[in-house]
Coordinates of C-alpha atoms and ligand atoms in Angstrom, one line a residue:
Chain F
X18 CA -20.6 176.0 21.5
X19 CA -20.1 174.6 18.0
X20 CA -23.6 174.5 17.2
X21 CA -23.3 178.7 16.8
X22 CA -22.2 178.5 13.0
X23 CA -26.0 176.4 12.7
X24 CA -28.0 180.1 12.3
X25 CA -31.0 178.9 11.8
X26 CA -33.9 176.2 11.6
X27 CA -37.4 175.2 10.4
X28 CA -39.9 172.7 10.1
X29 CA -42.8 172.7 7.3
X30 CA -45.6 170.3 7.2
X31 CA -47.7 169.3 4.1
X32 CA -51.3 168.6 4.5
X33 CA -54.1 167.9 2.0
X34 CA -57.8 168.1 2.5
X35 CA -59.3 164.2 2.2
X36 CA -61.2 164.3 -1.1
X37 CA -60.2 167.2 -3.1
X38 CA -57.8 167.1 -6.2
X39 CA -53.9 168.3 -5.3
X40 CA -53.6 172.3 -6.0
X41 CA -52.3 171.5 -9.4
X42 CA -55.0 169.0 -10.7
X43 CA -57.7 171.0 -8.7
X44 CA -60.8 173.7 -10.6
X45 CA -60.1 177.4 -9.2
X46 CA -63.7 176.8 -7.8
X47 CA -63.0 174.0 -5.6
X48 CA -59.1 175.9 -4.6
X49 CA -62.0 179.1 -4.0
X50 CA -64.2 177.5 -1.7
X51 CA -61.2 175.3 0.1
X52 CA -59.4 178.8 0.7
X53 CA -62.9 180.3 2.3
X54 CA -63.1 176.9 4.3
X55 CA -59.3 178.0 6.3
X56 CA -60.3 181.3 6.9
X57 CA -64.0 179.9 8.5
X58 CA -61.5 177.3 10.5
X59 CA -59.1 179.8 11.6
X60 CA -62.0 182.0 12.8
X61 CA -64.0 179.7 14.2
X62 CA -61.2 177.3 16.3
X63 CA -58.2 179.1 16.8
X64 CA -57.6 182.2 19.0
X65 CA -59.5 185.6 17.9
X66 CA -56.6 187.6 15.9
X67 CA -54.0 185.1 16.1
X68 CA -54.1 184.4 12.2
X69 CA -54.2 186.9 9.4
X70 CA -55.1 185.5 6.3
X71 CA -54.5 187.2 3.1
X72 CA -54.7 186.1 -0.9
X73 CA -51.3 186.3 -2.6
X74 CA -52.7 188.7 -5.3
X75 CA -52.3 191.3 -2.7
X76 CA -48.9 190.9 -1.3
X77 CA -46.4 193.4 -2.4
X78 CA -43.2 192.2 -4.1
X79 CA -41.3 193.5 -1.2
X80 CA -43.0 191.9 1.6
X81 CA -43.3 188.3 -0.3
X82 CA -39.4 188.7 -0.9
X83 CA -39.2 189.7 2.9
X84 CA -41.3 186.5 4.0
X85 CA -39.4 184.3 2.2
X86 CA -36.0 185.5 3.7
X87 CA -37.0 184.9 7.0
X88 CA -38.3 181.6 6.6
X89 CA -41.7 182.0 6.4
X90 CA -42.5 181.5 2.9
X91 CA -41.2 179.0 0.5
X92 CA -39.8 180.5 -2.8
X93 CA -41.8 178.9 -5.4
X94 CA -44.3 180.0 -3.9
X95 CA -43.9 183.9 -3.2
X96 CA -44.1 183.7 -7.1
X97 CA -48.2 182.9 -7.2
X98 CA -50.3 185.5 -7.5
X99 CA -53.9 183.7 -7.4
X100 CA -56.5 185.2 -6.0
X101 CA -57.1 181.3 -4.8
X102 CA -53.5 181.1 -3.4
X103 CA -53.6 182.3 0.4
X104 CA -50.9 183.2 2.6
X105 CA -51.4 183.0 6.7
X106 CA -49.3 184.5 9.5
X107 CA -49.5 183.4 13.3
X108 CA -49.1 186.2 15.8
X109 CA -46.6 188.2 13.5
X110 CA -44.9 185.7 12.7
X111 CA -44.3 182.5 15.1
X112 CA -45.8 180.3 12.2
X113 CA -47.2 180.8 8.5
X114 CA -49.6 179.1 6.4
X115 CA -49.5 178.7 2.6
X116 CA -53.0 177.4 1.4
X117 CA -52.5 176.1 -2.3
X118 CA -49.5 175.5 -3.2
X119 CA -48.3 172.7 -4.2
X120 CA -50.5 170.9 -1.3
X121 CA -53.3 172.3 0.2
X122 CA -51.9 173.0 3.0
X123 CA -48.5 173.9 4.2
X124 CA -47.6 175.1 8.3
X125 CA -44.4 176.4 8.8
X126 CA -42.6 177.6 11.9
X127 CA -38.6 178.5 11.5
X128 CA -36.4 180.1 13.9
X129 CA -33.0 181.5 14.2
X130 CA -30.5 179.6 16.5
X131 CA -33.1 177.0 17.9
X132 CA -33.1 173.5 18.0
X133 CA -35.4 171.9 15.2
X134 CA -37.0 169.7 18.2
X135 CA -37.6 172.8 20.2
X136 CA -40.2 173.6 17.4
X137 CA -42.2 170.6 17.2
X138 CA -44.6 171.2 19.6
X139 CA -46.1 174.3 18.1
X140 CA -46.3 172.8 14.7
X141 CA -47.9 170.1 16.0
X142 CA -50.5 171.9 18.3
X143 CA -51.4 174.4 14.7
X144 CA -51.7 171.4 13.0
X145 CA -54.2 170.1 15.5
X146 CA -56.0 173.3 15.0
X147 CA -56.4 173.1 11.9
X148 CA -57.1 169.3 11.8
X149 CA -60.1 169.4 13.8
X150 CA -61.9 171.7 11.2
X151 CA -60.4 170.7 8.3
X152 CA -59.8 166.9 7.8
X153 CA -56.9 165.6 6.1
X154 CA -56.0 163.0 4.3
X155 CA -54.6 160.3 5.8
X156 CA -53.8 156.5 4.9
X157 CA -52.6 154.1 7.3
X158 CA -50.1 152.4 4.7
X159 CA -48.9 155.8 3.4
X160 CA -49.3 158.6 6.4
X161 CA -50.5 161.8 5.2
X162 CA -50.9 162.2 1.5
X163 CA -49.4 164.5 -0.8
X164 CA -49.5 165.6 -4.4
X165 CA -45.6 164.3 -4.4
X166 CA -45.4 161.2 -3.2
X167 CA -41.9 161.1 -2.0
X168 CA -43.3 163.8 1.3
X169 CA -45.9 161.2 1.8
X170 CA -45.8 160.0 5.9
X171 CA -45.0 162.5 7.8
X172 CA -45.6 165.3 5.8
X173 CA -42.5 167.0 7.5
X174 CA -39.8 168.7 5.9
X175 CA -37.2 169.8 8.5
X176 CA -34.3 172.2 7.7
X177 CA -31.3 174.0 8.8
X178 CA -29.1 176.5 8.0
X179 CA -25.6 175.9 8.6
X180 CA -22.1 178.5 7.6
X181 CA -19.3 176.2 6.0
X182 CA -17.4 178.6 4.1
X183 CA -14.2 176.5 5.2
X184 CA -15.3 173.4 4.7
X185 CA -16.7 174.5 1.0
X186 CA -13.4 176.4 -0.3
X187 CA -11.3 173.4 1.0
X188 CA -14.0 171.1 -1.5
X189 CA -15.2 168.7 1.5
X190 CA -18.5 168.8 0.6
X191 CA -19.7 167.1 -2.2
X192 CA -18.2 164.1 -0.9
X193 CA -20.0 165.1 2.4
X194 CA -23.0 165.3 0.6
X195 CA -22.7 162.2 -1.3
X196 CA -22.6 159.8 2.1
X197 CA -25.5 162.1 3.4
X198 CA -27.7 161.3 0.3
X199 CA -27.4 157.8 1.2
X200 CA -28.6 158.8 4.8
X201 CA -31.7 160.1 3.9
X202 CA -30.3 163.8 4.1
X203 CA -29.9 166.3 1.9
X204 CA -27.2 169.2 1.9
X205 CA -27.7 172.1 -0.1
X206 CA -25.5 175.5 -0.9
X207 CA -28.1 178.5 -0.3
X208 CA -27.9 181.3 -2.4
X209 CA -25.6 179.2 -4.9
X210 CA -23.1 178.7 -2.1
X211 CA -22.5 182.7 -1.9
X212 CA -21.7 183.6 1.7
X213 CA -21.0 179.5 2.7
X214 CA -24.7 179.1 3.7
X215 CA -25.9 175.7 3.3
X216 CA -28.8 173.7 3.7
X217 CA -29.3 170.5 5.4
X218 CA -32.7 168.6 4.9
X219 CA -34.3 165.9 5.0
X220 CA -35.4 163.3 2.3
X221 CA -38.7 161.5 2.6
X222 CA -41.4 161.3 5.3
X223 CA -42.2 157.4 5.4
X224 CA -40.1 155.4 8.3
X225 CA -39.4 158.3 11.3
X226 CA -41.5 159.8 13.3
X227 CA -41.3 163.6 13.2
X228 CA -39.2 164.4 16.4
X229 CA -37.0 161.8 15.0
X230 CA -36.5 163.7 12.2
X231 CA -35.7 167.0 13.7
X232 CA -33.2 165.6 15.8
X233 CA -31.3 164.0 12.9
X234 CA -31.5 167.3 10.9
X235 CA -30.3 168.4 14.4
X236 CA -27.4 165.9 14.7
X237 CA -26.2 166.1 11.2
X238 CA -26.2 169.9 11.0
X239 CA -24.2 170.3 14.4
X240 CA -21.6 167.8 13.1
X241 CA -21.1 169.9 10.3
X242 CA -20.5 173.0 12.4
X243 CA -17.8 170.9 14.5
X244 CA -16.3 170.0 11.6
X245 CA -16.1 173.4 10.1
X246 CA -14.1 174.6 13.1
X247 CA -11.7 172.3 12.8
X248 CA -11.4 173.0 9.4
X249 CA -11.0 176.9 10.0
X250 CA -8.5 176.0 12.7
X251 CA -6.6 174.0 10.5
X252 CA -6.6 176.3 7.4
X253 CA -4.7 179.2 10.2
X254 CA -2.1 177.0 11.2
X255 CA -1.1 175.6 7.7
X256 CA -1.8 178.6 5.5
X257 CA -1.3 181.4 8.5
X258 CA -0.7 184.4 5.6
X259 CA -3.0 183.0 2.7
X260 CA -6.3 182.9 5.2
X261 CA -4.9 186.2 7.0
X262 CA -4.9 188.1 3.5
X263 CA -7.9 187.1 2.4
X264 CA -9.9 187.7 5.6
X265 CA -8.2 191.2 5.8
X266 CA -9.1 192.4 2.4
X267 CA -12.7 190.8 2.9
X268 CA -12.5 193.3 5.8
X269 CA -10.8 196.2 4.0
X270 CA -13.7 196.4 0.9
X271 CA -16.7 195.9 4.0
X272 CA -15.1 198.9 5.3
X273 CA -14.6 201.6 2.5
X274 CA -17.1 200.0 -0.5
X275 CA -19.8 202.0 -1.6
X276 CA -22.0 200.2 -3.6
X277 CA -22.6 196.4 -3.5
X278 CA -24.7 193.1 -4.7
X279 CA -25.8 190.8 -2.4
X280 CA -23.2 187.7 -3.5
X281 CA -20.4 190.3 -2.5
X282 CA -21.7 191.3 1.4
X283 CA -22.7 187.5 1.5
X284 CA -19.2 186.8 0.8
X285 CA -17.6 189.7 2.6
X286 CA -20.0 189.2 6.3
X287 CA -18.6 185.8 5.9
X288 CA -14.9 186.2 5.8
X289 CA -15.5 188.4 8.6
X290 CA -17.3 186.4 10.4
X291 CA -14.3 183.4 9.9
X292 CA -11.7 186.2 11.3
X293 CA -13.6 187.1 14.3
X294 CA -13.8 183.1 14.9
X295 CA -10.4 182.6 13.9
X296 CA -8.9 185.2 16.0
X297 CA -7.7 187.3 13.0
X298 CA -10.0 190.3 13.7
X299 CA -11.2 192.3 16.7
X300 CA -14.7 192.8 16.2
X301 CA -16.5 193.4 19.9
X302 CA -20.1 191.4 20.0
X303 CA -20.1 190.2 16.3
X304 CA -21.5 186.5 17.4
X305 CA -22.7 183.9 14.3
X306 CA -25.8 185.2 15.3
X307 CA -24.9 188.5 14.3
X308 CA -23.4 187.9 11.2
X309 CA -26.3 185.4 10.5
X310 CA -28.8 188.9 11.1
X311 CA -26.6 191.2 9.2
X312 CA -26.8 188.3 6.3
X313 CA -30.7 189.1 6.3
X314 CA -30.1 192.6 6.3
X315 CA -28.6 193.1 3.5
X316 CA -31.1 191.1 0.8
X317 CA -33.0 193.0 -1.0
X318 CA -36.8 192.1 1.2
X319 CA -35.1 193.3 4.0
X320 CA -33.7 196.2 2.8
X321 CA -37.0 197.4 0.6
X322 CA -39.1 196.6 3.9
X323 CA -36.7 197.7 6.9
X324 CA -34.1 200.4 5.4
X325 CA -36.4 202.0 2.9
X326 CA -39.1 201.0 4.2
X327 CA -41.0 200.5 0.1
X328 CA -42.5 197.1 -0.1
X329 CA -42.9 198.2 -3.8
X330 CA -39.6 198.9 -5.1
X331 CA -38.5 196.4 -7.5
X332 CA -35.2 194.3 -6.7
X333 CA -32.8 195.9 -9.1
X334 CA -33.5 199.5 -7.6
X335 CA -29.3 200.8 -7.7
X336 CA -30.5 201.7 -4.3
X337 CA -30.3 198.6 -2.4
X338 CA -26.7 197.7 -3.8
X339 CA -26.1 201.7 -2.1
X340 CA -27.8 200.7 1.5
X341 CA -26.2 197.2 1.5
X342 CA -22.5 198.8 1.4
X343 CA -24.1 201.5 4.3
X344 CA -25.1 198.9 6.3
X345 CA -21.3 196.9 6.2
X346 CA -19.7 199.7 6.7
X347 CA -21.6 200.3 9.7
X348 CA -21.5 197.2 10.8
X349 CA -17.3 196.9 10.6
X350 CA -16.1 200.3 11.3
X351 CA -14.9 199.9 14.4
X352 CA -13.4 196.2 13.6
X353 CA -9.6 195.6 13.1
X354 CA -7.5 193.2 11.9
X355 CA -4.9 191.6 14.5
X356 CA -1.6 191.2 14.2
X357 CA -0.1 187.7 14.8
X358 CA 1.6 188.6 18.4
X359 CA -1.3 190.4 19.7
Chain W
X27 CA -34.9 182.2 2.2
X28 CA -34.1 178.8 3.3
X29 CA -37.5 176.9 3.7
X30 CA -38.2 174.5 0.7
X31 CA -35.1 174.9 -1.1
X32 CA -36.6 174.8 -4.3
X33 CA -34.2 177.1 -5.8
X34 CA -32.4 173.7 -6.5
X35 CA -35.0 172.1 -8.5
X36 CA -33.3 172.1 -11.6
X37 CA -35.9 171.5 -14.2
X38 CA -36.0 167.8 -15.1
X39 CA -37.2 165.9 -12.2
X40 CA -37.4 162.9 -14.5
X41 CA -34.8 160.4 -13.5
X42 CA -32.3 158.9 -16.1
X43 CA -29.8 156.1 -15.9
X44 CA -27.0 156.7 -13.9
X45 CA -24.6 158.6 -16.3
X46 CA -21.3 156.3 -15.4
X47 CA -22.7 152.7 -15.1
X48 CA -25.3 152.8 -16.9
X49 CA -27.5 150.1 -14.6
X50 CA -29.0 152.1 -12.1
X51 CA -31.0 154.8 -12.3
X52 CA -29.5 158.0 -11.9
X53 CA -30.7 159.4 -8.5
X54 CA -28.5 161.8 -7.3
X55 CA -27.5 165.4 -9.2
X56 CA -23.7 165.7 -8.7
X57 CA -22.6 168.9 -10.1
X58 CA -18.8 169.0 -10.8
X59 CA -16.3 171.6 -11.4
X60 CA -14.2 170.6 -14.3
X61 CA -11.9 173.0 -16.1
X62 CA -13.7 176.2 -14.0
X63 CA -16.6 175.3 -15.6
X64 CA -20.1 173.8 -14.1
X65 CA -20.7 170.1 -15.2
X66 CA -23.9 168.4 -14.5
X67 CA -24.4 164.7 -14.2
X68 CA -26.9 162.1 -12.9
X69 CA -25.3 159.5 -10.9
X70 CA -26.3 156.3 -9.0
X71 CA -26.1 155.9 -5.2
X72 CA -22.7 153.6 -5.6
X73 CA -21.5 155.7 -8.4
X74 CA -21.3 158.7 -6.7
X75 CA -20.1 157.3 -3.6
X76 CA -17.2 155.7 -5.7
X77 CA -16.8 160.0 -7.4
X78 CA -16.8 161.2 -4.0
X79 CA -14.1 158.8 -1.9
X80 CA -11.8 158.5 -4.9
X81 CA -9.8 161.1 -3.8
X82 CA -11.2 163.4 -7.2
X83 CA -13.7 165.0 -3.9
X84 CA -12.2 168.5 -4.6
X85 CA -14.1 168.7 -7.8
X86 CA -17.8 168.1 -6.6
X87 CA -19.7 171.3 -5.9
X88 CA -22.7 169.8 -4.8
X89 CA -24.9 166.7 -4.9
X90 CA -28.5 166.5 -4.7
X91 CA -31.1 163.5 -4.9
X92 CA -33.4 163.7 -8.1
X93 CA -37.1 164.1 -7.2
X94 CA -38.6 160.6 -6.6
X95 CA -41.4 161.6 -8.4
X96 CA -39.4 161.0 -11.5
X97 CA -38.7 158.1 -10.6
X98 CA -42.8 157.4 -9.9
X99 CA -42.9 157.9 -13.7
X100 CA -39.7 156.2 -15.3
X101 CA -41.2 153.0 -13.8
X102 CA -43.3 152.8 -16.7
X103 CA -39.9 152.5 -18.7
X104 CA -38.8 149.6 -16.1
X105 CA -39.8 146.0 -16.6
X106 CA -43.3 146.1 -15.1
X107 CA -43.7 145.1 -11.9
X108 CA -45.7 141.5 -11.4
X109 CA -48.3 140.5 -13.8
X110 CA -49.1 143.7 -15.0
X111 CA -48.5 144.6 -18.7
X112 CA -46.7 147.7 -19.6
X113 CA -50.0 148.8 -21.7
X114 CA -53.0 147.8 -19.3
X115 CA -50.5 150.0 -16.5
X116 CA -50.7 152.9 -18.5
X117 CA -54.0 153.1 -19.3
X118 CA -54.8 152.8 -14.9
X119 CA -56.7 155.1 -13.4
X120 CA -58.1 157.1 -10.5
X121 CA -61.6 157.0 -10.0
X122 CA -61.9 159.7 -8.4
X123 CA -59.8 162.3 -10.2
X124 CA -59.5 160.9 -13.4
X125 CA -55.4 160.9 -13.6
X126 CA -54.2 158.2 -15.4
X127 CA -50.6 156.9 -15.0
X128 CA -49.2 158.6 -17.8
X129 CA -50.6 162.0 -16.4
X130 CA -48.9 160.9 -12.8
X131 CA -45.6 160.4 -14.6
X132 CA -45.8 163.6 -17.1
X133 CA -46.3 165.6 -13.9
X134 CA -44.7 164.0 -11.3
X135 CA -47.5 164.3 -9.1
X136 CA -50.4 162.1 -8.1
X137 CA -54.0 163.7 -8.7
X138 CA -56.0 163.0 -5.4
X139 CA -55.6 161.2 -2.1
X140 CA -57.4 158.4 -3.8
X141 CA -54.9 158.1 -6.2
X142 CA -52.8 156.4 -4.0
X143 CA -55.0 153.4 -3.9
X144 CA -55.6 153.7 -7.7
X145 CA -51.7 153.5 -7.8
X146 CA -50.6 151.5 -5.1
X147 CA -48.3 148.6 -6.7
X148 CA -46.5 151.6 -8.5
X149 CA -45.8 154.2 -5.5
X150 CA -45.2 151.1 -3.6
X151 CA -42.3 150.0 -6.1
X152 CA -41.1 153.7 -6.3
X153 CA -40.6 154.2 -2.7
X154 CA -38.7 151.0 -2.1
X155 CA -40.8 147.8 -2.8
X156 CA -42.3 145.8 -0.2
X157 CA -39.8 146.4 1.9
X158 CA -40.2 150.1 2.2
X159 CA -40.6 151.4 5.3
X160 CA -44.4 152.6 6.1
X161 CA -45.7 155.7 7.7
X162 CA -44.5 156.3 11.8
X163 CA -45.8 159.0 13.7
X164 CA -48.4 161.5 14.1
X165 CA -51.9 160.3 13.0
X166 CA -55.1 162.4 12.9
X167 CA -57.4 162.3 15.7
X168 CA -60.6 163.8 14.3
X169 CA -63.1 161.9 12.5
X170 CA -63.8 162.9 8.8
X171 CA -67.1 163.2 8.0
X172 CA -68.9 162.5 5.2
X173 CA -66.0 161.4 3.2
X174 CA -67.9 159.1 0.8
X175 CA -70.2 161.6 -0.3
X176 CA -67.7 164.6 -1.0
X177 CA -65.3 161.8 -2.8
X178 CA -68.7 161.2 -4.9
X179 CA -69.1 165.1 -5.3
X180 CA -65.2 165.6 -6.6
X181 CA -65.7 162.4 -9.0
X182 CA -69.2 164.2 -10.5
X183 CA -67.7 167.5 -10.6
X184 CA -64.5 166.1 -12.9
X185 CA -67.4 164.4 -14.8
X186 CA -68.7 167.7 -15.3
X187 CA -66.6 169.4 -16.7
X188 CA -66.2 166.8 -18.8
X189 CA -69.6 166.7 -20.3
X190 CA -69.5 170.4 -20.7
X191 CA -65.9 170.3 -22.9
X192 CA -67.8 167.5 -24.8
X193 CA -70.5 170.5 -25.0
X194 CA -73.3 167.5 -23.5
X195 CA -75.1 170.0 -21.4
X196 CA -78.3 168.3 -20.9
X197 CA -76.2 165.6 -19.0
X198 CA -74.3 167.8 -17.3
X199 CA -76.9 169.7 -16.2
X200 CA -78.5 166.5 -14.5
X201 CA -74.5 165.9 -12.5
X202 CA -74.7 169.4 -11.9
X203 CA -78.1 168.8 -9.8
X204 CA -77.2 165.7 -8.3
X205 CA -73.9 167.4 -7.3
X206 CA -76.1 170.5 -5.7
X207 CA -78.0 167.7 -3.8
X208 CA -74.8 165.7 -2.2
X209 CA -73.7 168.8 -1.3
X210 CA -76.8 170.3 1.1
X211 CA -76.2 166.6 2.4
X212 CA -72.4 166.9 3.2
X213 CA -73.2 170.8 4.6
X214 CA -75.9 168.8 7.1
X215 CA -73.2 166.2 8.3
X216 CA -71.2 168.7 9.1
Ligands
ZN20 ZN1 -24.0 154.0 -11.5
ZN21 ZN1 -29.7 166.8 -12.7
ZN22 ZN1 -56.9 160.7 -8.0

């Protein structure tokens, strides 16, 4: 039950090829010939069709912005444009591949509202894929190597994404983040904390084995979403009119705006999204889960790629601000606030 | 969107001392909200804690660790570990890549796998001395083949190009060829 404000989860591995130079120290000839050595491996050992590979100089702005909101691409690099930079997706989108980055090699699979250890077993089997034609490198003392050495081990990176607007406007969580530090765990805001999205992954690869690690990034982020509805519930009872106000004029400009950036609809979808959980507003079906799409909806890869459907139009079109108060207003029309005797 | 999170990396990896003790390096980026403005500051595990559970909590927006690989390269700054001198350390370096430890630290990054055997003692100290943990889990279970000879053909190649920025071409034609050769024999092995 409380683990519905955790929207969504991932796991990304880093791999290296055993001899070559990292990415960055590497000559474009040797990145070249690595990237043609994936596409042989893909062809030749995994499933006919399961894998598209394509170079990153011919990915659209758009559809790189797009990958990158729905977890399969990390943002540094949906900014590379090398011909020698490849990008790989698994049946439309189970698992992606970035080949060149800042390690040779990283697999990625992320989901919305599923368990990080629920995911390990397809990372792992990819990896074995692309283990037996590729070769990585590998000490005994370190784990798998890395151009940082700080992901060195385990290579695995797991992640979550967690909504705490009540726990960040009340200020609990830099101290929250502190003690996590110290745990090996990291807690991020997304987005610059617009919407109450934040991140929680974790630190280091050496010492845990890799289901070990989801399940902590699995722990710690359900914790947080427990403590978050305490906190919301808490917030009603003591400050019944201020949190009542505020979540009814969040409601109010979702439901007659025109024209709006994507900080603002963060912001607004989650005020809504507190009401609804609060009690405060009648919304019928609008579940985290919904919120959590509607939250992808409205940034601008999703809105160039789904509601205009132009994987060229640049990200400060005055369009998308246009379709992003559309899409709220859809999306709250029919919701109302309640009265406190209802 | 959410993988990576390396909208956070806030463009000096390097770690300093810890801002309020002075002691410890600074690992963790706490930013605080003082007067409604944004205040950045590098604090130490102990220091922060102390920020954080002295009842000023309200005021951090967010805390980060810095990137360890900073702190790969500020342990050149640090008294240097065992016998080693802080001069003969600097000048270390990978066989196989040619990164020394100065290029390590300016980039925060190691070269090549075998840089971690070039480096050992240092990413050793970096990621918690002796008593750091070492790796658990997964392990590969294919063999790697011919991993001396393409080792051998990554070292010639950075010897190559080399010799060709020194503009020594009839040298570097000779790598060149004994480069082609190690090559048709790694393409057999495999
Ligand atoms: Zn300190
Ligand atoms: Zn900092
Ligand atoms: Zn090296």
């Amino acid at each position: 039950m409380s683990a519905d404000l955790v929207f969504a989860g991932g796991l990304e591995m880093s791999r290296n090829d055993s001899v070559l130079p990292f990415p960055h120290a590497a000559e474009e000839a040797q990145l070249t010939e690595f990237l043609e050595r994936v596409e042989r491996v893909l062809e030749t050992c995994a499933d006919p069709g399961d894998w598209e590979l394509t170079p990153m100089d011919s990915l659209s702005p758009g559809l790189r912005a797009y990958l990158v909101e729905r977890g399969l691409m990390t943002p540094a690099f949906s900014r590379e444009t090398d011909p020698w930079k490849g990008f790989g997706l698994y049946r439309g989108g189970i698992a992606s591949l970035e080949v060149n980055g800042r390690d040779h090699i990283r697999l990625m699979v992320s989901r919305a509202g599923e368990v990080l250890s629920g995911l390990w077993s397809t990372l792992d089997e990819l990896d074995d894929v692309l283990e037996s034609g590729l070769g990585f490198a590998y000490d005994e003392r370190w784990g798998y190597l890395t151009a940082r050495a700080e992901d060195a081990g385990t290579g695995l990176r797991a992640h979550s994404l967690v909504h705490l607007p009540a726990l960040m406007v009340t200020g609990q969580l830099g101290s929250v983040a502190v003690k996590l530090i110290g745990k090996g765990i990291t807690l991020s805001p997304v987005w610059g904390g617009a919407g109450g999205l934040f991140q929680v992954s974790n630190k280091g690869g050496l010492g845990r084995a890799e289901l070990r690690i989801a399940e902590k990034v699995d722990a710690v982020s359900r914790q947080l979403a427990e403590q978050e509805h305490a906190m919301r519930k808490r917030l009603l009872e003591e400050n019944p009119v201020q949190v009542r106000d505020y979540v009814g004029r969040s409601l109010g400009v979702a439901q007659q705006a025109w024209s709006m950036t994507v900080e603002e609809a963060l912001g607004l979808i989650s005020a809504v999204q507190s009401g609804v959980d609060m009690g405060v507003i009648a919304l019928d079906g609008f579940t985290p889960a919904s919120a959590f799409a509607l939250m992808r909806r409205v940034q601008p890869g999703h809105i160039a790629m789904e509601e205009l459907g132009e994987p060229d139009a640049e990200v400060d079109d005055p369009r998308f601000d246009e379709v992003r108060a559309r899409l709220l207003r859809r999306a709250f029309g029919s919701a109302r606030t309640l009265d406190r005797r209802e | 969107m959410f993988a990576d999170g390396s909208e956070w990396e806030l463009g000096h990896d390097h770690a300093q001392e810890c801002d309020s003790c002075g002691a410890e390096p600074g690992t963790i980026h706490i930013i605080r909200i003082e007067d409604g403005e944004f205040v950045h500051a590098h604090l130490c595990q102990s220091c922060a804690e102390e920020a954080a559970g002295g009842g000023a909590d309200t005021d951090i927006f967010f805390a980060v660790p810095t990137a360890l690989a900073g702190m790969l390269g500020s342990l050149l700054s640090r008294p240097a570990p065992l016998f080693d001198s802080r001069a003969s350390s600097r000048k270390s370096m990978c066989a196989v890549c040619g990164s020394t430890l100065k290029d390590v630290e300016e980039r925060g990054m190691l070269g090549c796998p075998a840089c971690y055997q070039a480096f050992s003692r240092h990413i050793e100290a970096a990621l918690g001395g002796s008593e750091a943990p070492g790796h658990v889990g997964k392990q590969p279970s294919h063999g790697r083949p011919a991993l001396e000879q393409r080792r051998e053909v990554v070292r010639l190649e950075h010897m190559l190009k080399e010799l060709v920025d020194d503009e020594r071409y009839e040298e570097a034609a000779g790598v060149r060829d004994r480069i082609a050769e190690l090559a048709e024999l790694v393409a057999e092995e495999n």
